[in-house]
Amino acid sequence: RRPPPAMLAPVEPVFDDGKLWYPTDVDPRQIPDGYAWATAFDAEVAAVRRSLQPPSRQLVAHYSENSALLAVPESRNLSRHHSDPDARVGRTVHTAALQACSPSGIRVQVDGRQVALFRFHDLLIAVKAECPHAGKDLTVGSIADIEDIDGTRFVITCALHKFKFDLRTGECVEGKASELEIYGARYEFGPDGRPIVWVGFPSLDSSFFD
């Protein structure tokens, strides 16, 4: 069982670069490296696919041979029961591979908010911990770096409905959902010389504090 989100004593935030910054108790080295995590996840995906048996081929009755088959089902749920067999297999493989992997990020509570922390080498990323679509914990989703015409994208795929979000812009790049909340993330060295992750939330203009 995963431990509960870290709880911190109230502290005074630091205003900088248009954000209010709060310290966490997380050493950035505690956050899984996204590149290494994605490599391990891809290996699990390959292993799951190898374990799958080819689907059995069965003869089914033609509609003209059985009038009972003409009955219209009471309801259809295409969002949960995707009509594309390859897509259904892909969802199953993704879920099974995630269950074999450790979380891709760390979830913490900062100033009363649930925050998910991710890392790609020295790039720190902080986002709202819950998926905008259905509230699933994003730290149990999969992360990856993707090359496209705009350069490198860091993307997370929610474990529940497989929606994909850009971790730097918050854009939902696959599926229909509102944008993911993106926060500032950096590290500073504490009094004991240990690096500590700080999370920055959008704030009022600095002139407000004058």
PDB file of C-alpha atoms in Angstrom, residues 54-173:
ATOM      1  CA  PRO A  54      -3.854 -14.740 -30.136  1.00  0.00           C
ATOM      2  CA  PRO A  55      -7.627 -14.299 -30.060  1.00  0.00           C
ATOM      3  CA  SER A  56      -9.599 -17.429 -30.820  1.00  0.00           C
ATOM      4  CA  ARG A  57     -11.578 -17.515 -34.036  1.00  0.00           C
ATOM      5  CA  GLN A  58     -15.178 -18.575 -33.638  1.00  0.00           C
ATOM      6  CA  LEU A  59     -17.957 -18.937 -36.133  1.00  0.00           C
ATOM      7  CA  VAL A  60     -20.933 -16.777 -35.289  1.00  0.00           C
ATOM      8  CA  ALA A  61     -24.471 -17.026 -36.540  1.00  0.00           C
ATOM      9  CA  HIS A  62     -25.492 -14.706 -39.360  1.00  0.00           C
ATOM     10  CA  TYR A  63     -28.348 -12.352 -38.640  1.00  0.00           C
ATOM     11  CA  SER A  64     -30.476 -14.065 -41.275  1.00  0.00           C
ATOM     12  CA  GLU A  65     -30.013 -17.397 -39.466  1.00  0.00           C
ATOM     13  CA  ASN A  66     -31.234 -16.219 -36.090  1.00  0.00           C
ATOM     14  CA  SER A  67     -33.888 -13.583 -35.782  1.00  0.00           C
ATOM     15  CA  ALA A  68     -33.110 -13.184 -32.080  1.00  0.00           C
ATOM     16  CA  LEU A  69     -29.836 -11.518 -33.029  1.00  0.00           C
ATOM     17  CA  LEU A  70     -31.770  -8.721 -34.672  1.00  0.00           C
ATOM     18  CA  ALA A  71     -32.846  -7.384 -31.299  1.00  0.00           C
ATOM     19  CA  VAL A  72     -31.360  -3.936 -30.600  1.00  0.00           C
ATOM     20  CA  PRO A  73     -29.295  -3.831 -27.396  1.00  0.00           C
ATOM     21  CA  GLU A  74     -30.756  -1.733 -24.619  1.00  0.00           C
ATOM     22  CA  SER A  75     -27.763   0.592 -24.512  1.00  0.00           C
ATOM     23  CA  ARG A  76     -24.360   1.169 -26.018  1.00  0.00           C
ATOM     24  CA  ASN A  77     -21.330   2.443 -24.203  1.00  0.00           C
ATOM     25  CA  LEU A  78     -18.643   3.075 -26.781  1.00  0.00           C
ATOM     26  CA  SER A  79     -16.500   5.063 -24.382  1.00  0.00           C
ATOM     27  CA  ARG A  80     -15.949   2.054 -22.116  1.00  0.00           C
ATOM     28  CA  HIS A  81     -16.231  -0.724 -24.699  1.00  0.00           C
ATOM     29  CA  HIS A  82     -14.213   0.599 -27.597  1.00  0.00           C
ATOM     30  CA  SER A  83     -15.244  -0.832 -30.989  1.00  0.00           C
ATOM     31  CA  ASP A  84     -11.643  -1.076 -32.218  1.00  0.00           C
ATOM     32  CA  PRO A  85     -10.134  -4.418 -31.090  1.00  0.00           C
ATOM     33  CA  ASP A  86      -6.597  -3.046 -31.314  1.00  0.00           C
ATOM     34  CA  ALA A  87      -7.557  -0.128 -29.076  1.00  0.00           C
ATOM     35  CA  ARG A  88      -9.116  -2.492 -26.514  1.00  0.00           C
ATOM     36  CA  VAL A  89      -5.956  -4.588 -26.477  1.00  0.00           C
ATOM     37  CA  GLY A  90      -3.840  -1.458 -26.132  1.00  0.00           C
ATOM     38  CA  ARG A  91      -5.834  -0.308 -23.094  1.00  0.00           C
ATOM     39  CA  THR A  92      -5.549  -3.744 -21.507  1.00  0.00           C
ATOM     40  CA  VAL A  93      -1.806  -3.878 -22.114  1.00  0.00           C
ATOM     41  CA  HIS A  94      -1.315  -0.359 -20.731  1.00  0.00           C
ATOM     42  CA  THR A  95      -3.214  -1.197 -17.545  1.00  0.00           C
ATOM     43  CA  ALA A  96      -1.368  -4.481 -17.000  1.00  0.00           C
ATOM     44  CA  ALA A  97       2.036  -2.855 -17.569  1.00  0.00           C
ATOM     45  CA  LEU A  98       1.228  -0.066 -15.100  1.00  0.00           C
ATOM     46  CA  GLN A  99       0.322  -2.613 -12.436  1.00  0.00           C
ATOM     47  CA  ALA A 100       3.810  -4.083 -12.783  1.00  0.00           C
ATOM     48  CA  CYS A 101       5.541  -0.703 -12.419  1.00  0.00           C
ATOM     49  CA  SER A 102       6.141   1.619  -9.505  1.00  0.00           C
ATOM     50  CA  PRO A 103       4.492   5.080  -9.619  1.00  0.00           C
ATOM     51  CA  SER A 104       5.938   7.435 -12.220  1.00  0.00           C
ATOM     52  CA  GLY A 105       5.915  10.413  -9.864  1.00  0.00           C
ATOM     53  CA  ILE A 106       5.484  11.499  -6.254  1.00  0.00           C
ATOM     54  CA  ARG A 107       2.280  12.942  -4.820  1.00  0.00           C
ATOM     55  CA  VAL A 108       2.530  15.582  -2.106  1.00  0.00           C
ATOM     56  CA  GLN A 109       0.268  18.073  -0.391  1.00  0.00           C
ATOM     57  CA  VAL A 110       1.406  21.675  -0.718  1.00  0.00           C
ATOM     58  CA  ASP A 111      -0.574  24.562   0.782  1.00  0.00           C
ATOM     59  CA  GLY A 112      -3.666  22.360   0.894  1.00  0.00           C
ATOM     60  CA  ARG A 113      -3.360  21.244  -2.742  1.00  0.00           C
ATOM     61  CA  GLN A 114      -2.574  17.792  -4.071  1.00  0.00           C
ATOM     62  CA  VAL A 115       0.450  18.057  -6.366  1.00  0.00           C
ATOM     63  CA  ALA A 116       2.127  15.452  -8.578  1.00  0.00           C
ATOM     64  CA  LEU A 117       5.883  15.792  -9.056  1.00  0.00           C
ATOM     65  CA  PHE A 118       7.694  14.326 -12.072  1.00  0.00           C
ATOM     66  CA  ARG A 119      11.298  14.515 -13.254  1.00  0.00           C
ATOM     67  CA  PHE A 120      13.118  14.037 -16.529  1.00  0.00           C
ATOM     68  CA  HIS A 121      16.808  14.184 -15.595  1.00  0.00           C
ATOM     69  CA  ASP A 122      17.144  17.712 -14.172  1.00  0.00           C
ATOM     70  CA  LEU A 123      13.754  18.949 -15.456  1.00  0.00           C
ATOM     71  CA  LEU A 124      11.245  19.138 -12.604  1.00  0.00           C
ATOM     72  CA  ILE A 125       7.522  19.195 -13.348  1.00  0.00           C
ATOM     73  CA  ALA A 126       4.657  19.932 -10.939  1.00  0.00           C
ATOM     74  CA  VAL A 127       0.990  19.519 -11.884  1.00  0.00           C
ATOM     75  CA  LYS A 128      -2.342  19.023 -10.170  1.00  0.00           C
ATOM     76  CA  ALA A 129      -2.317  15.438  -8.922  1.00  0.00           C
ATOM     77  CA  GLU A 130      -5.836  14.550 -10.116  1.00  0.00           C
ATOM     78  CA  CYS A 131      -6.748  13.993 -13.765  1.00  0.00           C
ATOM     79  CA  PRO A 132      -9.102  16.775 -14.961  1.00  0.00           C
ATOM     80  CA  HIS A 133     -11.392  14.168 -16.521  1.00  0.00           C
ATOM     81  CA  ALA A 134     -12.299  11.867 -13.631  1.00  0.00           C
ATOM     82  CA  GLY A 135      -9.924  12.703 -10.783  1.00  0.00           C
ATOM     83  CA  LYS A 136      -7.602   9.681 -11.049  1.00  0.00           C
ATOM     84  CA  ASP A 137      -4.217  10.002  -9.342  1.00  0.00           C
ATOM     85  CA  LEU A 138      -1.824  10.903 -12.159  1.00  0.00           C
ATOM     86  CA  THR A 139       1.264   9.567 -10.400  1.00  0.00           C
ATOM     87  CA  VAL A 140       0.036   6.049 -11.200  1.00  0.00           C
ATOM     88  CA  GLY A 141      -0.192   6.902 -14.909  1.00  0.00           C
ATOM     89  CA  SER A 142       2.520   6.490 -17.537  1.00  0.00           C
ATOM     90  CA  ILE A 143       4.930   9.215 -18.637  1.00  0.00           C
ATOM     91  CA  ALA A 144       6.952   9.539 -21.815  1.00  0.00           C
ATOM     92  CA  ASP A 145       8.857  12.021 -23.959  1.00  0.00           C
ATOM     93  CA  ILE A 146       7.536  12.382 -27.498  1.00  0.00           C
ATOM     94  CA  GLU A 147       9.196  14.105 -30.441  1.00  0.00           C
ATOM     95  CA  ASP A 148       6.938  16.115 -32.764  1.00  0.00           C
ATOM     96  CA  ILE A 149       7.254  19.121 -35.074  1.00  0.00           C
ATOM     97  CA  ASP A 150       7.341  21.445 -32.060  1.00  0.00           C
ATOM     98  CA  GLY A 151      10.169  19.567 -30.369  1.00  0.00           C
ATOM     99  CA  THR A 152      10.033  17.336 -27.312  1.00  0.00           C
ATOM    100  CA  ARG A 153       6.781  16.880 -25.442  1.00  0.00           C
ATOM    101  CA  PHE A 154       6.544  15.314 -22.008  1.00  0.00           C
ATOM    102  CA  VAL A 155       3.224  13.494 -21.860  1.00  0.00           C
ATOM    103  CA  ILE A 156       1.321  11.647 -19.165  1.00  0.00           C
ATOM    104  CA  THR A 157      -1.352   9.045 -19.860  1.00  0.00           C
ATOM    105  CA  CYS A 158      -3.992   8.664 -17.158  1.00  0.00           C
ATOM    106  CA  ALA A 159      -4.271   5.116 -15.835  1.00  0.00           C
ATOM    107  CA  LEU A 160      -8.080   5.159 -15.847  1.00  0.00           C
ATOM    108  CA  HIS A 161      -9.387   6.376 -19.205  1.00  0.00           C
ATOM    109  CA  LYS A 162      -6.027   6.738 -21.008  1.00  0.00           C
ATOM    110  CA  PHE A 163      -6.409  10.478 -21.649  1.00  0.00           C
ATOM    111  CA  LYS A 164      -3.080  12.116 -22.470  1.00  0.00           C
ATOM    112  CA  PHE A 165      -1.857  15.497 -21.227  1.00  0.00           C
ATOM    113  CA  ASP A 166       1.166  17.631 -22.061  1.00  0.00           C
ATOM    114  CA  LEU A 167       3.005  18.018 -18.763  1.00  0.00           C
ATOM    115  CA  ARG A 168       4.415  21.438 -19.645  1.00  0.00           C
ATOM    116  CA  THR A 169       1.359  23.129 -21.184  1.00  0.00           C
ATOM    117  CA  GLY A 170      -1.497  21.160 -19.606  1.00  0.00           C
ATOM    118  CA  GLU A 171      -3.094  20.576 -23.016  1.00  0.00           C
ATOM    119  CA  CYS A 172      -5.197  17.440 -23.372  1.00  0.00           C
ATOM    120  CA  VAL A 173      -3.577  15.901 -26.464  1.00  0.00           C
TER     121      VAL A 173
END
